Amino acid sequence: MAHYLWTLRPYYRQTAGQLVLGSLAGVVMNTAVVLPAVCLGRAIDAATHFAQGQATRATLLQAVALFAAATLATELPRLGKRWWLMTANARIRANLRADALRGVLAWPMAKLTATPVGDTMARVIGDVEVLGVGIREVIVETWDTLLFLMSFFVAMLVLDWSLTLQALIPVPFAMVLAWAAGRFIHQRTTAARQANGALTAGLQEQLSGIRVARLLGMKQAAQTRIERLADAQAHTNLAVARPRAGLPAVYTTLMAAGIVLVLWQGGEKVIAGAWTLGAFVTYLDLFLRFTGRGFRVPQLVNSVQAGGAAYARLAPLLAAALPARGEHRFASFRAGYLAGTTPRSTLTEPASRVERGLAVSLHNVSFSHGNADAAVTALNQVSLEISAGAFVAVTGPVGSGKSALAKALLGLYPLAGGTVSLDGDAPARHRGDIGYLPQEPFLFSGTVRENITMGREQADLATMSALEIAALAKDVAGFEHGVDAEIGERGIRISGGQRQRVALARAAAAGPRLLVLDDPFSAVDVATEAQIIASLRAEFGRGAPAARQATIVLCSHRLAAFPQADLVVVLDGGRIVERGSHEQLMLAGGLYARIYAAQVAMAQPEDA
């Protein structure tokens, strides 16, 4: 398999301008990097000669000015190099996270439901961070380290090649040590990232169910589980940290032998008159900076190895990298003009479509919950035709297949058999035309408006219309900040019925051609349910303008709205056992009639 740094080359192309400019600045910097040490030595010699009366003040000032100029010649390119390369690295990380999310969004639903959310979060956040460090070490430190060492090595050879070769004898041993440590760290970094993912997943699960755990008195069990996961993470992180912490000490010990040799032989050269004091200071400065920067080589290797382990976990998530569009090719020093700050275009505009409800056809559809090894059949050979713009109500006992039918219509889950078509096409062709309200509505920490629009550009009038359809306008008007009121994580600040209606308003605001409602009124009273159904029929039914019509499929165990349906479907044991209008099924006296009569009786007040 190709090295991950080579595999990531599309991300380098996205920031090619910054990488080229940063690399050129690095070449300039590392070509001039030896000049300050050389000029410092000459300035010391000039100061010594001036003190001895062997040089003029002008000579001393000239040496000091050369030292200042040499420092500027090094530091100005360093500023540009770091600016451009660090900007490129930040952009690469952002693009990796975006592509990881695109990859996750493209996963089949079976994989999404089988993968812990916390583990995915750990990969998208933590593993990208570790991978970004590895990339940074390559694109930022390569020029700084390799060219830096090359420049200093050549300068030391020019000053004294024999002393240089003797003093650098420990370097090959340090490099071998770094290579061996890198392989060791790579293996343990993989385990550490896995432990981090497990801890994140565990925390996410426990925090999501913290209220239930407290009510059931299970706080201690939850705490014990998290402590066990945290201990495992600590042990795996320590397994990585120990060699990383010990490597600098070993490297410094090896390099200390070279420093002692330079001090000894360099001092003898000064005493013998072979070197001036300035030449000795120059060589010592070069050697100390060479060995100090040489320590970055083991660190670079370790970070690259750790990045490889992170990439191995991240790679299954990544979608194909997108070309950068609308971005500045080069970074600017002006605020707001950083390359890559313009969002990349990830979605194409939808093709024009006929504005009417979708006709739905199910032919011998079988649907199973779970994976192939432990599948539970929920639908068995179901066939159903729904005309465009119809209002279809589906009911049945618990476990009859109502939710399975709703999921089959979405086209997000694989079918065990049969076909589903919308206007003769696969559901995937109409992904943007389907509105869906699941049993457990999804809300995020934000305002009512943000939860309804979900990032879409939408006029206030459309938002208010969606609130009216969901019978939520009066509730929202009572909030302190109206549609801009914060509802908390998962809508914790509003009631269960309001959460369902916010999710319904979101589905209605999207202007769907097929609206699938899976038990959407379980937390809503009967009167409000009737009001919502009437609003849905007025907004999307066959009496509405053709541009707004939608096919509505309502799956529910509550039958209050079923008399308004064009077609009622009754499921039992994963099969359709009855179908027809409300009146027809009541006259038939079958399962539907019994369920409806029982619910009507339960709704009647008891006689005094």
XYZ file of C-alpha atoms in Angstrom:
608
model
C 0.000 0.000 0.000
C 1.269 3.477 -0.865
C 2.567 5.579 2.008
C -0.203 7.723 3.410
C 1.717 10.954 2.740
C 1.701 10.030 -0.963
C -1.969 9.039 -0.833
C -2.843 12.501 0.501
C -1.396 14.343 -2.510
C -4.851 15.628 -3.671
C -4.902 17.695 -0.480
C -1.486 19.123 -1.326
C -2.810 20.184 -4.733
C -5.660 22.043 -3.026
C -3.086 24.265 -1.280
C -0.378 24.137 -3.955
C 0.206 27.905 -4.031
C 0.856 28.135 -0.311
C 3.070 25.058 -0.325
C 5.196 26.393 -3.205
C 5.629 29.842 -1.642
C 6.356 28.375 1.775
C 8.887 25.939 0.344
C 10.689 28.680 -1.595
C 10.831 30.803 1.550
C 12.235 27.763 3.363
C 14.986 27.352 0.765
C 15.981 31.014 1.145
C 15.904 30.814 4.934
C 17.958 27.655 5.177
C 20.498 28.885 2.661
C 21.077 31.987 4.770
C 20.753 30.252 8.134
C 24.513 29.843 8.674
C 25.233 33.525 8.072
C 24.318 34.774 11.590
C 26.767 32.314 13.198
C 29.562 33.282 10.787
C 28.880 37.002 11.216
C 28.709 36.582 15.004
C 32.198 35.073 15.007
C 33.530 37.934 12.891
C 31.858 40.481 15.166
C 33.548 38.863 18.198
C 36.914 38.988 16.434
C 36.284 42.623 15.481
C 35.422 43.472 19.089
C 38.562 41.670 20.315
C 40.762 43.506 17.820
C 39.090 46.816 18.656
C 39.788 46.260 22.365
C 43.428 45.511 21.509
C 43.673 48.618 19.325
C 44.060 46.546 16.142
C 40.755 47.623 14.529
C 38.778 50.820 14.145
C 35.317 51.582 15.462
C 34.031 51.608 11.880
C 35.235 48.028 11.405
C 33.415 46.975 14.579
C 30.189 48.726 13.553
C 30.422 47.154 10.107
C 30.706 43.677 11.672
C 27.703 44.347 13.934
C 25.661 45.604 10.952
C 26.529 42.467 8.975
C 25.358 40.313 11.881
C 22.028 42.204 12.024
C 21.579 41.906 8.247
C 22.328 38.177 8.353
C 19.741 37.726 11.094
C 17.103 39.571 9.045
C 17.996 37.498 5.969
C 17.133 34.401 7.992
C 14.124 35.522 10.016
C 12.087 37.288 7.316
C 11.939 34.197 5.063
C 11.207 32.135 8.192
C 8.125 34.300 8.841
C 6.857 33.790 5.288
C 7.591 30.070 5.368
C 5.699 29.520 8.593
C 2.769 31.680 7.498
C 2.225 29.926 4.190
C 2.962 26.378 5.321
C 0.988 26.587 8.564
C -1.957 28.059 6.643
C -1.732 25.179 4.163
C -1.622 22.677 7.016
C -4.695 24.193 8.684
C -6.551 24.090 5.354
C -5.582 20.464 4.773
C -6.921 19.521 8.214
C -10.179 21.349 7.545
C -10.570 19.649 4.174
C -9.796 16.245 5.687
C -12.517 16.754 8.288
C -14.981 17.913 5.631
C -14.226 14.912 3.424
C -14.449 12.558 6.400
C -17.918 13.911 7.123
C -18.887 13.568 3.447
C -17.707 9.983 3.595
C -19.756 9.276 6.716
C -22.830 10.861 5.126
C -22.421 8.483 2.178
C -22.307 5.379 4.380
C -25.182 2.939 4.052
C -27.609 3.237 6.940
C -26.724 -0.238 8.189
C -23.120 0.869 8.699
C -24.174 4.156 10.281
C -26.379 2.440 12.828
C -23.732 -0.197 13.599
C -20.898 2.307 14.181
C -20.812 4.079 17.576
C -21.211 7.842 17.197
C -18.409 8.485 19.685
C -15.947 6.381 17.684
C -16.767 8.318 14.512
C -16.331 11.592 16.401
C -12.955 10.455 17.726
C -11.797 9.697 14.186
C -13.052 12.905 12.605
C -11.699 15.099 15.419
C -8.846 13.321 17.203
C -7.372 11.248 14.372
C -7.422 14.198 11.971
C -5.531 16.179 14.615
C -2.847 13.487 14.958
C -2.677 13.103 11.179
C -2.396 16.878 10.814
C 0.630 16.877 13.121
C 2.274 14.241 10.928
C 1.548 16.279 7.792
C 2.791 19.436 9.487
C 6.059 17.761 10.393
C 6.571 16.939 6.732
C 5.420 20.117 4.974
C 6.646 22.555 7.644
C 9.684 20.849 9.157
C 11.181 19.135 6.098
C 12.750 22.303 4.720
C 13.515 23.589 8.183
C 15.253 20.418 9.292
C 16.842 18.724 6.289
C 18.061 21.888 4.541
C 18.989 23.399 7.897
C 21.151 20.392 8.762
C 22.657 20.314 5.283
C 23.630 23.997 5.438
C 25.181 23.663 8.882
C 26.963 20.428 7.961
C 28.585 22.053 4.912
C 29.576 25.125 6.938
C 31.193 22.953 9.644
C 33.059 20.911 7.020
C 34.478 24.137 5.569
C 35.674 25.255 9.006
C 37.177 21.881 10.056
C 36.149 18.696 8.241
C 38.104 16.371 10.544
C 36.568 17.669 13.781
C 33.119 17.641 12.169
C 33.279 13.982 11.181
C 34.563 12.958 14.606
C 31.987 14.978 16.529
C 29.100 13.602 14.450
C 29.915 9.910 14.973
C 26.918 9.482 17.376
C 24.438 10.786 14.756
C 23.949 7.477 12.838
C 23.220 5.702 16.115
C 20.608 8.355 16.947
C 18.971 7.908 13.523
C 18.747 4.122 13.929
C 17.253 4.653 17.372
C 14.677 7.060 15.929
C 13.690 4.577 13.212
C 13.236 1.737 15.715
C 11.283 3.959 18.090
C 9.075 5.108 15.217
C 7.954 1.561 14.418
C 7.347 0.904 18.108
C 5.310 4.106 18.474
C 3.251 3.420 15.332
C 1.913 0.161 16.751
C 1.062 1.667 20.108
C -0.464 4.809 18.613
C -3.016 2.657 16.804
C -4.035 1.080 20.116
C -4.129 4.513 21.782
C -6.411 5.953 19.087
C -8.725 2.938 19.389
C -8.897 3.378 23.161
C -9.641 7.069 22.695
C -12.468 6.218 20.301
C -13.918 3.712 22.764
C -13.817 6.287 25.578
C -15.459 8.958 23.405
C -18.189 6.521 22.365
C -18.758 5.496 25.985
C -18.974 9.097 27.161
C -21.398 9.958 24.377
C -23.662 7.060 25.312
C -23.565 7.781 29.047
C -24.174 11.516 28.666
C -27.071 10.852 26.286
C -28.744 8.590 28.833
C -27.653 10.330 32.016
C -31.197 11.166 33.124
C -32.351 7.576 32.745
C -29.265 6.331 34.606
C -29.971 8.672 37.510
C -33.649 7.742 37.656
C -32.842 4.014 37.700
C -30.063 4.401 40.250
C -27.387 3.235 37.790
C -24.930 6.080 38.321
C -22.328 3.807 39.907
C -22.462 1.311 37.030
C -22.095 4.117 34.488
C -19.203 5.622 36.424
C -17.459 2.248 36.667
C -17.710 1.709 32.923
C -16.272 5.137 32.106
C -13.467 4.662 34.642
C -12.570 1.346 33.022
C -12.469 2.939 29.560
C -10.472 5.902 30.898
C -7.940 3.552 32.515
C -7.543 1.681 29.231
C -6.981 4.971 27.406
C -4.447 6.088 30.017
C -2.472 2.840 29.737
C -2.338 2.960 25.931
C -1.362 6.643 25.948
C 1.393 5.913 28.465
C 2.656 3.148 26.187
C 3.146 5.846 23.536
C 4.408 8.563 25.887
C 7.161 6.501 27.543
C 9.322 5.938 24.444
C 8.658 9.499 23.318
C 9.807 10.826 26.682
C 12.879 8.591 26.829
C 14.086 9.252 23.288
C 15.179 12.887 23.921
C 17.295 11.848 26.902
C 19.067 9.129 24.909
C 19.632 11.482 21.969
C 20.980 14.255 24.206
C 23.385 11.808 25.863
C 24.715 10.674 22.485
C 25.143 14.248 21.260
C 26.851 15.311 24.510
C 29.880 13.249 23.494
C 30.211 15.342 20.323
C 29.863 18.609 22.244
C 32.609 17.582 24.683
C 34.886 16.781 21.725
C 34.216 20.180 20.114
C 34.952 22.039 23.363
C 38.149 20.060 23.919
C 39.661 20.197 20.432
C 38.267 23.655 19.659
C 39.798 25.038 22.845
C 43.150 23.502 21.936
C 42.978 25.136 18.474
C 42.363 28.536 20.050
C 45.274 28.053 22.464
C 47.500 26.918 19.592
C 46.479 29.933 17.512
C 44.927 27.813 14.743
C 41.520 29.383 15.467
C 40.542 32.807 16.604
C 38.045 33.162 19.427
C 35.441 34.202 16.858
C 36.071 31.088 14.739
C 35.677 28.895 17.837
C 32.384 30.623 18.775
C 31.165 30.257 15.182
C 31.924 26.534 15.066
C 30.472 25.885 18.523
C 27.301 27.800 17.613
C 26.985 25.835 14.354
C 27.487 22.490 16.104
C 25.077 23.239 18.966
C 22.371 24.375 16.564
C 23.034 21.372 14.309
C 22.661 18.876 17.152
C 19.716 20.782 18.619
C 17.886 20.671 15.305
C 19.015 17.107 14.695
C 16.844 16.162 17.645
C 13.864 17.157 15.484
C 14.588 14.228 13.151
C 13.523 11.557 15.683
C 10.511 13.679 16.619
C 9.618 14.074 12.957
C 9.837 10.320 12.412
C 7.700 9.651 15.486
C 5.027 12.139 14.431
C 4.921 10.772 10.889
C 4.536 7.232 12.259
C 1.754 8.358 14.597
C 0.101 10.119 11.668
C 0.192 6.847 9.737
C -1.663 5.090 12.537
C -4.260 7.877 12.615
C -4.645 7.754 8.820
C -5.269 4.005 8.931
C -8.292 4.696 11.175
C -9.426 7.737 9.198
C -9.077 6.309 5.675
C -12.318 4.259 5.765
C -14.228 7.486 6.435
C -12.720 9.660 3.722
C -14.674 10.462 0.594
C -12.741 11.410 -2.545
C -11.010 14.768 -2.109
C -12.678 17.644 -3.939
C -10.853 20.234 -6.046
C -10.625 23.636 -4.397
C -13.011 26.055 -6.085
C -13.325 29.744 -5.414
C -10.353 29.765 -3.017
C -7.438 32.169 -3.041
C -4.450 30.398 -4.534
C -2.030 32.162 -2.212
C -2.337 33.168 1.407
C -2.368 36.868 2.187
C -1.144 38.617 5.312
C -4.373 40.645 5.399
C -7.078 39.436 7.751
C -9.916 37.714 5.921
C -7.794 36.784 2.923
C -6.396 33.470 4.040
C -6.379 30.874 1.332
C -9.094 28.319 1.763
C -11.477 30.494 3.770
C -14.082 30.264 1.008
C -16.166 27.107 1.552
C -15.573 24.485 -1.100
C -18.499 23.603 -3.328
C -19.531 20.081 -2.406
C -23.019 19.811 -3.850
C -24.316 20.396 -7.347
C -27.534 22.284 -7.893
C -30.542 19.975 -8.185
C -32.015 19.549 -11.616
C -35.356 21.166 -12.347
C -38.252 18.915 -11.399
C -41.971 18.626 -11.909
C -43.694 20.159 -8.906
C -46.235 17.551 -7.843
C -46.557 14.627 -5.470
C -44.620 11.443 -6.142
C -46.358 8.234 -7.148
C -45.152 5.370 -4.937
C -44.893 1.725 -5.944
C -43.816 -1.190 -3.733
C -43.503 -4.580 -5.393
C -42.956 -7.684 -3.234
C -40.909 -5.664 -0.744
C -39.240 -7.518 2.118
C -37.362 -5.600 4.784
C -35.269 -6.768 7.732
C -33.872 -5.025 10.783
C -30.292 -5.739 11.841
C -27.404 -7.313 9.944
C -27.468 -10.404 7.799
C -26.388 -12.653 10.687
C -29.138 -11.524 13.061
C -31.820 -10.139 10.768
C -35.411 -9.781 11.958
C -37.967 -9.747 9.143
C -40.229 -6.706 9.451
C -41.909 -6.697 6.013
C -42.694 -9.794 3.983
C -43.663 -9.596 0.293
C -45.504 -6.272 0.586
C -46.949 -4.735 -2.591
C -48.644 -1.340 -2.604
C -49.507 1.360 -5.142
C -49.965 4.963 -3.979
C -51.100 7.576 -6.475
C -49.429 10.973 -6.633
C -50.788 13.449 -4.093
C -52.672 10.849 -2.058
C -52.919 10.792 1.737
C -52.256 7.222 2.878
C -52.538 6.125 6.512
C -50.815 2.935 7.706
C -51.528 1.202 11.009
C -51.262 -2.156 12.705
C -50.334 -3.776 16.024
C -46.938 -3.250 17.655
C -44.245 -4.894 15.535
C -46.473 -5.139 12.464
C -43.965 -3.331 10.208
C -45.142 0.295 10.172
C -41.691 1.800 10.767
C -40.130 -0.716 8.388
C -42.499 0.431 5.637
C -41.563 4.063 6.303
C -37.845 3.233 6.094
C -38.337 1.200 2.917
C -39.896 4.245 1.224
C -36.830 6.378 2.000
C -34.430 4.167 0.062
C -31.749 4.589 2.731
C -31.803 0.994 3.911
C -31.141 -2.097 1.768
C -34.182 -4.232 1.015
C -34.211 -7.949 1.677
C -36.231 -8.329 -1.511
C -38.492 -6.532 -3.977
C -38.352 -2.982 -5.314
C -39.505 0.490 -4.320
C -39.961 3.174 -6.967
C -40.980 6.824 -6.829
C -42.404 8.078 -10.105
C -40.758 5.046 -11.678
C -37.277 5.910 -10.333
C -35.221 4.576 -7.448
C -35.738 6.551 -4.215
C -32.113 7.721 -4.378
C -33.021 9.807 -7.458
C -35.496 11.768 -5.340
C -33.467 12.193 -2.162
C -34.138 15.932 -1.990
C -37.855 15.435 -2.644
C -38.590 13.360 0.473
C -39.540 14.744 3.872
C -39.249 12.346 6.812
C -40.296 12.591 10.439
C -39.063 9.590 12.484
C -40.446 8.389 15.802
C -37.553 10.026 17.632
C -37.157 13.484 16.057
C -33.642 14.793 15.590
C -32.989 18.229 17.059
C -29.664 19.904 17.733
C -28.490 22.608 20.079
C -29.572 25.795 18.337
C -32.565 28.030 17.781
C -36.015 27.026 16.584
C -35.266 28.730 13.269
C -31.966 26.874 12.816
C -33.611 23.528 13.540
C -36.280 24.201 10.931
C -34.075 25.565 8.148
C -31.152 23.119 8.717
C -28.789 25.492 6.909
C -31.111 26.178 3.962
C -31.618 29.737 2.789
C -35.251 30.260 3.695
C -37.452 33.337 3.981
C -39.082 34.150 7.312
C -42.494 33.751 5.663
C -41.722 30.124 4.761
C -40.541 29.433 8.315
C -43.690 30.920 9.820
C -45.831 28.950 7.347
C -44.109 25.728 8.457
C -44.789 26.634 12.101
C -48.472 27.159 11.293
C -48.676 23.768 9.571
C -47.115 22.102 12.633
C -49.498 23.968 15.001
C -46.441 25.463 16.671
C -46.820 29.154 15.854
C -48.614 30.018 19.125
C -46.077 28.089 21.186
C -43.143 29.843 19.519
C -44.810 33.236 19.925
C -44.750 32.600 23.662
C -40.998 31.964 23.711
C -38.888 34.862 24.947
C -36.994 35.165 21.660
C -39.579 33.644 19.339
C -38.109 31.592 16.487
C -34.648 32.612 17.680
C -35.141 30.936 21.068
C -32.483 28.367 21.988
C -33.974 24.896 22.497
C -30.916 23.179 23.997
C -29.216 19.942 23.032
C -31.751 17.560 21.458
C -34.466 20.105 22.264
C -34.227 19.551 26.015
C -35.696 23.008 26.775
C -39.005 22.306 25.058
C -41.669 19.643 25.585
C -41.864 16.317 23.781
C -44.816 17.466 21.690
C -43.013 20.657 20.724
C -39.957 18.639 19.694
C -42.099 16.526 17.378
C -43.716 19.605 15.887
C -40.390 21.396 15.304
C -39.230 18.337 13.375
C -42.518 18.307 11.450
C -42.093 22.001 10.613
C -38.619 21.198 9.266
C -40.019 18.470 7.008
C -42.818 20.750 5.797
C -40.502 23.723 5.205
C -38.404 21.699 2.750
C -41.317 21.555 0.294
C -41.317 17.758 -0.108
C -43.003 15.797 -2.877
C -43.277 12.786 -0.561
C -43.845 13.291 3.167
C -43.302 10.192 5.325
C -44.482 10.505 8.939
C -43.575 7.657 11.293
C -45.727 7.887 14.425
C -45.347 11.688 14.525
C -48.103 12.480 17.038
C -47.284 10.216 19.977
C -46.599 13.243 22.203
C -49.382 15.439 20.780
C -52.993 15.583 21.972
C -55.815 14.495 19.668
C -57.101 18.023 19.002
C -53.658 19.255 17.958
C -53.188 16.144 15.830
C -56.430 16.871 13.966
C -55.358 20.478 13.417
C -51.988 19.371 12.014
C -53.544 16.816 9.663
C -55.973 19.444 8.359
C -53.083 21.854 7.777
C -51.035 19.198 5.985
C -53.919 18.364 3.681
C -54.560 22.047 2.972
C -50.876 22.720 2.259
C -49.876 19.554 0.395
C -53.113 17.746 -0.496
C -54.799 17.456 -3.851
C -56.731 20.646 -3.213
C -53.496 22.648 -2.916
C -51.807 24.333 -5.909
C -49.968 21.796 -8.077
C -46.599 23.375 -7.234
C -47.058 22.467 -3.555
C -48.784 19.090 -3.723
C -47.130 16.132 -2.006
C -47.910 12.500 -1.346
C -48.365 11.927 2.402
C -47.760 8.568 4.098
C -48.720 8.521 7.790
C -47.681 5.498 9.871
C -49.312 5.567 13.294
C -51.004 3.457 15.939
C -53.372 6.355 16.678
C -56.304 6.385 14.262
C -57.879 9.790 14.964
C -56.681 11.173 11.609
C -57.390 8.055 9.565
C -60.961 8.994 8.509
C -59.403 11.809 6.436
C -57.086 9.439 4.540
C -57.618 8.549 0.884
C -56.344 5.036 1.605
C -55.919 3.096 4.838
C -53.442 0.199 4.964
C -53.408 -2.295 7.848
C -50.267 -4.334 8.549
C -49.965 -7.415 10.707
C -46.929 -9.672 10.957
C -45.144 -7.776 8.174
C -47.960 -8.291 5.642
C -50.845 -6.151 4.414
C -54.009 -7.701 5.810
C -56.460 -4.919 4.928
C -56.596 -1.918 2.619
C -59.303 0.522 1.562
C -60.982 3.698 2.729
C -61.913 4.261 6.359
C -65.579 3.622 5.605
C -64.860 0.417 3.691
C -62.711 -1.030 6.470
C -65.233 -0.105 9.150
C -67.951 -1.924 7.204
C -65.649 -4.948 6.778
C -65.463 -5.301 10.558
C -61.889 -6.606 10.518
C -58.759 -5.719 12.489
C -58.940 -2.013 11.617
C -62.551 -1.736 12.743
C -61.733 -3.398 16.069
C -58.730 -1.129 16.717
C -60.696 1.991 15.776
C -63.666 1.031 17.940
C -61.371 0.326 20.896
C -59.681 3.724 20.569
C -63.003 5.546 20.274
C -64.249 3.755 23.387
C -61.114 4.689 25.320
C -61.543 8.325 24.322
C -65.139 8.474 25.608
C -65.512 9.844 29.164
C -66.753 7.333 31.717
C -70.390 7.633 32.779
C -70.929 9.106 36.197
